[in-house]
């Protein structure tokens, strides 16, 4: 059967009344939680993950696709409408979106973000369905040494590209790698670093680590320096849709954003942040005489990065589904989700569980449509959510963190591990250590170790075997570049 | 370090990192190696990571001592000029730990309601009836949805008996 037939089968499964309902609930919950201030896409996915454990695998995947895209979209609403300029610079959409909202063009900013997400998400999913099978077929020829090289590249790019200080990125990665060591060694069955605690022998669950680092850590950090006083939400007019003039200015940035976002999302290169910055810079450069509008509310500066962000979200699924390699924190949480549904992403997935993968891909298309249908009319509701007084909001987030962690670990010890990791997450934020490398280290560390040891066992301990194939040589060269290129560039800008 | 400036608290975090690395390197030799796995066994990766932890801690420690720090993370609800409120940090950690320990004896709904109200009060909420009502509605509502709607396991404590009594 060709991919198209399989995709149509996937649609048939995703379009059943029950699965459609789960897709709807997923998009609704994803947007709802994603809109809440202080909750990024990775945290949304981690918080809502335990809910999907309680439904059958196909429905869970479909719901999860909705949560993924919903969470992505919800975050942009927050950054456009919350009146805290400058602070959300990490979200590129806020740069222009916030200015647009202040100038009374909030509705247009939200509309271009929603439509751009839809266009990019749909094209991105289309590209995913085209390249997934060829990439998976090619990936079956990869050896353990090649896999180890790939993980090494992912570690280097993630640590070096995120945050202001690469060294702190490496520190965060090392913490994650250590957490990944805890538990029973998969190859020899030896207990490692469990400190005699039986609970730790099973390893640190990714859900606990992600909820701890993101939800608990973030809540404690916000509590430590909460912005007091009333919440300042920019009012939005009731007219929805995009006027022709804005549409004309938006469609090219949407497409450019899509083609910047998808490939960069698909290679291990630091995740969605990089793509939104690239798209923003591109639009600014191409704006010509409109360039002076940037910084004052240029719609291109919302349309491009939003599209890039969503296309990258689809791109990330390529290595995740075909190689089993997550390249962003959100993808790391998704890998944990798939494993818990009994699905092992990797080259064989498309052969062993075609009906599930194609149902997932079909629901990504559907999720995008639902997102558009839901968000344009419901934006008023999302705006109200932004007004929740902060003491109640963070009380609620911590309550949901406990719910998710307890529902997935079924033990009080799990919650105590959650507090310890939460405190660590707070300390890391306080001193500007990026969080994402730790989550990736935790999930990719064991993958790297397994492949490294398998490769060395085959070669009888000869480390040269790690560099034996052309592919692994290219990967290690790129990894070295990822570390040293930023250092060289930085030195040069400093001496200028 | 610049003259007269206080050593950054980040140094503590770096020391923790170094300690973790030292602990890893020190305990790795006690991991049992089965005779079949002498080549690339279970000790190899821990040694690498222990080394990485210590190495990063040394480099980062040098940066911190020279006064080079990274800006703390930004966020929508974060006041960038605010000082760290250590009291709130400590209270939140204690509240969450207490909540975890209380789940088994008093049930998740009540323990969660206590966590919610405690966090809200620490963060400055003072409308008592609103705190109490929203805590109970949220905690009992979510518990009911998860237990009866989704079939998850969450100890109900006294509520469980109440529900069974009604049924």
PDB file of C-alpha atoms in Angstrom, chain A residues 36-39 50-51 54-55 75 78-79 82 84 86-91 148 155 164-165 167-168 170-171 173-175 177-178 181 185 188 190-195 216 218-228 390-396 398-403 406-407 410-412 415-416 418-419 423-424 426-435 445-446 448-449 452-453 456-457 459-462 494, chain B residues 8-11 13-14 16-17 20 23-25 27-28 31-34 36-37 39-46 48-50 52-53 56 59-60 63-64 68-86 88-90 92-94 96-97 99-101 103-104 108 112-113 115-116 119-128 130-131 134-135 138-139 142-143 146 150-155:
ATOM      1  CA  UNK A  36      -2.213  30.837  30.410  1.00  0.00           C
ATOM      2  CA  UNK A  37       0.689  33.193  31.054  1.00  0.00           C
ATOM      3  CA  UNK A  38       3.930  31.542  32.081  1.00  0.00           C
ATOM      4  CA  UNK A  39       3.065  28.272  30.356  1.00  0.00           C
ATOM      5  CA  UNK A  50      -1.344  12.295  31.918  1.00  0.00           C
ATOM      6  CA  UNK A  51      -4.891  12.888  30.647  1.00  0.00           C
ATOM      7  CA  UNK A  54      -6.443   7.250  30.358  1.00  0.00           C
ATOM      8  CA  UNK A  55      -7.771   6.756  26.792  1.00  0.00           C
ATOM      9  CA  UNK A  75       1.329  30.912  23.577  1.00  0.00           C
ATOM     10  CA  UNK A  78      -0.477  35.477  25.403  1.00  0.00           C
ATOM     11  CA  UNK A  79       2.533  37.297  24.052  1.00  0.00           C
ATOM     12  CA  UNK A  82      -0.170  40.819  27.666  1.00  0.00           C
ATOM     13  CA  UNK A  84       4.545  43.591  29.429  1.00  0.00           C
ATOM     14  CA  UNK A  86      10.339  43.735  26.468  1.00  0.00           C
ATOM     15  CA  UNK A  87       9.931  40.953  28.995  1.00  0.00           C
ATOM     16  CA  UNK A  88       8.686  38.382  26.522  1.00  0.00           C
ATOM     17  CA  UNK A  89      11.462  39.021  24.021  1.00  0.00           C
ATOM     18  CA  UNK A  90      12.113  35.294  24.019  1.00  0.00           C
ATOM     19  CA  UNK A  91       8.856  35.016  22.105  1.00  0.00           C
ATOM     20  CA  UNK A 148      25.633   8.022  18.658  1.00  0.00           C
ATOM     21  CA  UNK A 155      23.638  17.709  22.427  1.00  0.00           C
ATOM     22  CA  UNK A 164      22.578  33.696  26.373  1.00  0.00           C
ATOM     23  CA  UNK A 165      25.395  31.665  27.803  1.00  0.00           C
ATOM     24  CA  UNK A 167      28.441  27.268  29.044  1.00  0.00           C
ATOM     25  CA  UNK A 168      25.255  27.404  31.126  1.00  0.00           C
ATOM     26  CA  UNK A 170      26.164  22.726  28.732  1.00  0.00           C
ATOM     27  CA  UNK A 171      25.757  22.794  32.522  1.00  0.00           C
ATOM     28  CA  UNK A 173      22.635  19.450  29.649  1.00  0.00           C
ATOM     29  CA  UNK A 174      25.045  17.776  32.084  1.00  0.00           C
ATOM     30  CA  UNK A 175      22.424  17.900  34.844  1.00  0.00           C
ATOM     31  CA  UNK A 177      22.477  13.575  31.456  1.00  0.00           C
ATOM     32  CA  UNK A 178      23.117  12.789  35.124  1.00  0.00           C
ATOM     33  CA  UNK A 181      21.866   7.793  34.435  1.00  0.00           C
ATOM     34  CA  UNK A 185      21.214  -0.002  33.351  1.00  0.00           C
ATOM     35  CA  UNK A 188      23.509  -5.175  32.034  1.00  0.00           C
ATOM     36  CA  UNK A 190      22.898  -3.064  37.159  1.00  0.00           C
ATOM     37  CA  UNK A 191      21.434  -0.452  39.502  1.00  0.00           C
ATOM     38  CA  UNK A 192      23.143   2.917  39.165  1.00  0.00           C
ATOM     39  CA  UNK A 193      22.962   6.074  41.338  1.00  0.00           C
ATOM     40  CA  UNK A 194      19.686   5.001  42.955  1.00  0.00           C
ATOM     41  CA  UNK A 195      21.203   5.675  46.412  1.00  0.00           C
ATOM     42  CA  UNK A 216       6.916  23.707  39.370  1.00  0.00           C
ATOM     43  CA  UNK A 218       8.458  28.257  36.712  1.00  0.00           C
ATOM     44  CA  UNK A 219       5.798  28.769  39.412  1.00  0.00           C
ATOM     45  CA  UNK A 220       8.430  29.060  42.141  1.00  0.00           C
ATOM     46  CA  UNK A 221      10.476  31.407  39.973  1.00  0.00           C
ATOM     47  CA  UNK A 222       7.485  33.656  39.256  1.00  0.00           C
ATOM     48  CA  UNK A 223       6.612  33.630  42.971  1.00  0.00           C
ATOM     49  CA  UNK A 224      10.135  34.797  43.759  1.00  0.00           C
ATOM     50  CA  UNK A 225       9.714  37.992  41.753  1.00  0.00           C
ATOM     51  CA  UNK A 226       6.033  38.368  41.013  1.00  0.00           C
ATOM     52  CA  UNK A 227       4.935  41.503  39.207  1.00  0.00           C
ATOM     53  CA  UNK A 228       2.385  42.886  41.657  1.00  0.00           C
ATOM     54  CA  UNK A 390      -1.940  35.648  39.383  1.00  0.00           C
ATOM     55  CA  UNK A 391      -2.150  34.136  42.919  1.00  0.00           C
ATOM     56  CA  UNK A 392      -5.024  31.916  41.742  1.00  0.00           C
ATOM     57  CA  UNK A 393      -3.376  31.158  38.413  1.00  0.00           C
ATOM     58  CA  UNK A 394      -0.165  29.826  39.949  1.00  0.00           C
ATOM     59  CA  UNK A 395      -2.108  28.006  42.671  1.00  0.00           C
ATOM     60  CA  UNK A 396      -3.986  26.283  39.854  1.00  0.00           C
ATOM     61  CA  UNK A 398       0.773  23.790  40.907  1.00  0.00           C
ATOM     62  CA  UNK A 399      -2.436  21.891  41.570  1.00  0.00           C
ATOM     63  CA  UNK A 400      -2.422  20.611  37.981  1.00  0.00           C
ATOM     64  CA  UNK A 401       1.275  19.719  38.320  1.00  0.00           C
ATOM     65  CA  UNK A 402       0.462  17.557  41.337  1.00  0.00           C
ATOM     66  CA  UNK A 403      -2.484  15.992  39.516  1.00  0.00           C
ATOM     67  CA  UNK A 406       0.456  11.745  40.755  1.00  0.00           C
ATOM     68  CA  UNK A 407      -1.776  10.348  38.034  1.00  0.00           C
ATOM     69  CA  UNK A 410       0.917   6.763  41.361  1.00  0.00           C
ATOM     70  CA  UNK A 411       3.180   7.482  44.287  1.00  0.00           C
ATOM     71  CA  UNK A 412       3.953  10.126  46.882  1.00  0.00           C
ATOM     72  CA  UNK A 415       5.712  13.998  44.007  1.00  0.00           C
ATOM     73  CA  UNK A 416       8.693  14.447  46.328  1.00  0.00           C
ATOM     74  CA  UNK A 418       8.937  16.527  41.597  1.00  0.00           C
ATOM     75  CA  UNK A 419       9.550  19.114  44.358  1.00  0.00           C
ATOM     76  CA  UNK A 423      13.569  23.596  43.221  1.00  0.00           C
ATOM     77  CA  UNK A 424      16.407  22.813  40.811  1.00  0.00           C
ATOM     78  CA  UNK A 426      13.900  27.483  40.002  1.00  0.00           C
ATOM     79  CA  UNK A 427      17.619  27.816  40.734  1.00  0.00           C
ATOM     80  CA  UNK A 428      18.467  27.284  37.064  1.00  0.00           C
ATOM     81  CA  UNK A 429      16.038  30.008  35.945  1.00  0.00           C
ATOM     82  CA  UNK A 430      17.206  32.390  38.646  1.00  0.00           C
ATOM     83  CA  UNK A 431      20.757  32.284  37.286  1.00  0.00           C
ATOM     84  CA  UNK A 432      19.857  32.176  33.604  1.00  0.00           C
ATOM     85  CA  UNK A 433      20.513  28.477  32.855  1.00  0.00           C
ATOM     86  CA  UNK A 434      18.280  27.325  29.986  1.00  0.00           C
ATOM     87  CA  UNK A 435      15.886  24.504  30.932  1.00  0.00           C
ATOM     88  CA  UNK A 445      21.318  10.477  27.413  1.00  0.00           C
ATOM     89  CA  UNK A 446      20.234   6.827  27.677  1.00  0.00           C
ATOM     90  CA  UNK A 448      23.394   7.989  23.410  1.00  0.00           C
ATOM     91  CA  UNK A 449      24.794   5.597  26.004  1.00  0.00           C
ATOM     92  CA  UNK A 452      27.874   4.206  22.193  1.00  0.00           C
ATOM     93  CA  UNK A 453      28.255   0.936  24.099  1.00  0.00           C
ATOM     94  CA  UNK A 456      32.126  -0.184  21.080  1.00  0.00           C
ATOM     95  CA  UNK A 457      31.113  -3.762  21.830  1.00  0.00           C
ATOM     96  CA  UNK A 459      34.328  -2.995  17.508  1.00  0.00           C
ATOM     97  CA  UNK A 460      35.755  -4.690  20.647  1.00  0.00           C
ATOM     98  CA  UNK A 461      36.569  -1.399  22.289  1.00  0.00           C
ATOM     99  CA  UNK A 462      38.170   0.339  19.327  1.00  0.00           C
ATOM    100  CA  UNK A 494      33.559  41.692  20.659  1.00  0.00           C
TER     101      UNK A 494
ATOM    102  CA  UNK B   8      26.891  35.587  43.329  1.00  0.00           C
ATOM    103  CA  UNK B   9      24.533  32.922  44.663  1.00  0.00           C
ATOM    104  CA  UNK B  10      25.188  31.153  41.387  1.00  0.00           C
ATOM    105  CA  UNK B  11      28.405  29.925  43.004  1.00  0.00           C
ATOM    106  CA  UNK B  13      24.635  26.150  42.122  1.00  0.00           C
ATOM    107  CA  UNK B  14      28.067  25.643  40.529  1.00  0.00           C
ATOM    108  CA  UNK B  16      26.291  21.675  43.597  1.00  0.00           C
ATOM    109  CA  UNK B  17      27.215  20.806  40.003  1.00  0.00           C
ATOM    110  CA  UNK B  20      27.317  15.996  41.683  1.00  0.00           C
ATOM    111  CA  UNK B  23      29.815  12.023  43.598  1.00  0.00           C
ATOM    112  CA  UNK B  24      29.376  10.456  40.159  1.00  0.00           C
ATOM    113  CA  UNK B  25      33.103   9.844  39.700  1.00  0.00           C
ATOM    114  CA  UNK B  27      30.554   6.046  43.150  1.00  0.00           C
ATOM    115  CA  UNK B  28      31.026   4.788  39.594  1.00  0.00           C
ATOM    116  CA  UNK B  31      28.837  -0.238  39.968  1.00  0.00           C
ATOM    117  CA  UNK B  32      28.960  -4.001  39.438  1.00  0.00           C
ATOM    118  CA  UNK B  33      30.380  -5.020  36.048  1.00  0.00           C
ATOM    119  CA  UNK B  34      29.193  -8.417  34.816  1.00  0.00           C
ATOM    120  CA  UNK B  36      30.397 -10.357  29.853  1.00  0.00           C
ATOM    121  CA  UNK B  37      30.316  -6.552  29.759  1.00  0.00           C
ATOM    122  CA  UNK B  39      34.188  -3.975  27.158  1.00  0.00           C
ATOM    123  CA  UNK B  40      32.176  -0.690  27.218  1.00  0.00           C
ATOM    124  CA  UNK B  41      30.326  -1.675  30.397  1.00  0.00           C
ATOM    125  CA  UNK B  42      27.953   0.212  32.682  1.00  0.00           C
ATOM    126  CA  UNK B  43      30.774   2.374  34.105  1.00  0.00           C
ATOM    127  CA  UNK B  44      31.875   4.026  30.851  1.00  0.00           C
ATOM    128  CA  UNK B  45      29.099   6.589  30.441  1.00  0.00           C
ATOM    129  CA  UNK B  46      28.990   7.589  34.147  1.00  0.00           C
ATOM    130  CA  UNK B  48      32.176  10.546  30.907  1.00  0.00           C
ATOM    131  CA  UNK B  49      29.302  12.427  32.525  1.00  0.00           C
ATOM    132  CA  UNK B  50      31.078  12.788  35.855  1.00  0.00           C
ATOM    133  CA  UNK B  52      31.673  16.620  32.039  1.00  0.00           C
ATOM    134  CA  UNK B  53      29.984  17.790  35.270  1.00  0.00           C
ATOM    135  CA  UNK B  56      31.715  22.498  33.299  1.00  0.00           C
ATOM    136  CA  UNK B  59      34.834  26.624  33.750  1.00  0.00           C
ATOM    137  CA  UNK B  60      31.545  28.102  34.947  1.00  0.00           C
ATOM    138  CA  UNK B  63      33.206  32.796  34.846  1.00  0.00           C
ATOM    139  CA  UNK B  64      31.066  33.467  37.902  1.00  0.00           C
ATOM    140  CA  UNK B  68      30.198  37.297  34.338  1.00  0.00           C
ATOM    141  CA  UNK B  69      26.613  36.240  34.901  1.00  0.00           C
ATOM    142  CA  UNK B  70      23.707  35.531  32.575  1.00  0.00           C
ATOM    143  CA  UNK B  71      20.479  37.518  32.842  1.00  0.00           C
ATOM    144  CA  UNK B  72      17.789  35.593  34.761  1.00  0.00           C
ATOM    145  CA  UNK B  73      14.987  34.175  32.684  1.00  0.00           C
ATOM    146  CA  UNK B  74      12.276  36.579  31.602  1.00  0.00           C
ATOM    147  CA  UNK B  75       8.562  35.933  31.673  1.00  0.00           C
ATOM    148  CA  UNK B  76       5.203  37.626  31.367  1.00  0.00           C
ATOM    149  CA  UNK B  77       4.588  37.692  35.108  1.00  0.00           C
ATOM    150  CA  UNK B  78       8.160  38.300  36.180  1.00  0.00           C
ATOM    151  CA  UNK B  79       9.241  41.667  37.501  1.00  0.00           C
ATOM    152  CA  UNK B  80      12.776  42.070  36.107  1.00  0.00           C
ATOM    153  CA  UNK B  81      13.725  44.718  38.675  1.00  0.00           C
ATOM    154  CA  UNK B  82      12.281  42.822  41.617  1.00  0.00           C
ATOM    155  CA  UNK B  83      14.500  41.231  44.233  1.00  0.00           C
ATOM    156  CA  UNK B  84      14.277  37.525  44.851  1.00  0.00           C
ATOM    157  CA  UNK B  85      11.625  36.847  47.480  1.00  0.00           C
ATOM    158  CA  UNK B  86      13.299  33.876  49.206  1.00  0.00           C
ATOM    159  CA  UNK B  88       7.953  32.872  48.922  1.00  0.00           C
ATOM    160  CA  UNK B  89      10.354  30.327  47.370  1.00  0.00           C
ATOM    161  CA  UNK B  90      10.766  28.452  50.639  1.00  0.00           C
ATOM    162  CA  UNK B  92       6.073  27.172  48.049  1.00  0.00           C
ATOM    163  CA  UNK B  93       8.541  24.290  48.354  1.00  0.00           C
ATOM    164  CA  UNK B  94       7.313  23.485  51.880  1.00  0.00           C
ATOM    165  CA  UNK B  96       4.194  21.337  47.883  1.00  0.00           C
ATOM    166  CA  UNK B  97       6.133  18.828  49.983  1.00  0.00           C
ATOM    167  CA  UNK B  99       0.784  18.461  50.026  1.00  0.00           C
ATOM    168  CA  UNK B 100       2.600  15.358  48.753  1.00  0.00           C
ATOM    169  CA  UNK B 101       2.850  13.844  52.225  1.00  0.00           C
ATOM    170  CA  UNK B 103      -2.287  12.881  49.930  1.00  0.00           C
ATOM    171  CA  UNK B 104      -2.365   9.397  51.465  1.00  0.00           C
ATOM    172  CA  UNK B 108      -5.992  14.171  47.028  1.00  0.00           C
ATOM    173  CA  UNK B 112      -4.910  19.822  46.678  1.00  0.00           C
ATOM    174  CA  UNK B 113      -7.323  22.403  48.074  1.00  0.00           C
ATOM    175  CA  UNK B 115      -1.981  23.487  48.262  1.00  0.00           C
ATOM    176  CA  UNK B 116      -4.052  25.840  46.087  1.00  0.00           C
ATOM    177  CA  UNK B 119      -0.012  29.169  47.166  1.00  0.00           C
ATOM    178  CA  UNK B 120      -2.691  31.811  46.524  1.00  0.00           C
ATOM    179  CA  UNK B 121      -2.176  33.311  50.000  1.00  0.00           C
ATOM    180  CA  UNK B 122       1.635  33.310  49.703  1.00  0.00           C
ATOM    181  CA  UNK B 123       1.318  35.123  46.362  1.00  0.00           C
ATOM    182  CA  UNK B 124      -0.916  37.799  47.884  1.00  0.00           C
ATOM    183  CA  UNK B 125      -4.571  36.725  47.573  1.00  0.00           C
ATOM    184  CA  UNK B 126      -6.636  37.978  50.509  1.00  0.00           C
ATOM    185  CA  UNK B 127     -10.295  37.463  49.484  1.00  0.00           C
ATOM    186  CA  UNK B 128     -10.907  34.564  51.847  1.00  0.00           C
ATOM    187  CA  UNK B 130     -13.004  33.356  46.955  1.00  0.00           C
ATOM    188  CA  UNK B 131      -9.869  31.414  47.922  1.00  0.00           C
ATOM    189  CA  UNK B 134     -12.170  28.217  44.150  1.00  0.00           C
ATOM    190  CA  UNK B 135      -9.840  25.814  45.993  1.00  0.00           C
ATOM    191  CA  UNK B 138     -11.106  23.131  41.483  1.00  0.00           C
ATOM    192  CA  UNK B 139      -9.769  20.304  43.644  1.00  0.00           C
ATOM    193  CA  UNK B 142     -10.676  17.833  38.880  1.00  0.00           C
ATOM    194  CA  UNK B 143     -10.668  14.822  41.197  1.00  0.00           C
ATOM    195  CA  UNK B 146     -10.181  12.170  36.703  1.00  0.00           C
ATOM    196  CA  UNK B 150     -11.180   9.064  33.103  1.00  0.00           C
ATOM    197  CA  UNK B 151     -10.864   6.175  35.553  1.00  0.00           C
ATOM    198  CA  UNK B 152      -7.543   7.367  37.029  1.00  0.00           C
ATOM    199  CA  UNK B 153      -6.434   6.457  40.542  1.00  0.00           C
ATOM    200  CA  UNK B 154      -6.395   9.364  42.996  1.00  0.00           C
ATOM    201  CA  UNK B 155      -7.016   8.619  46.676  1.00  0.00           C
TER     202      UNK B 155
END
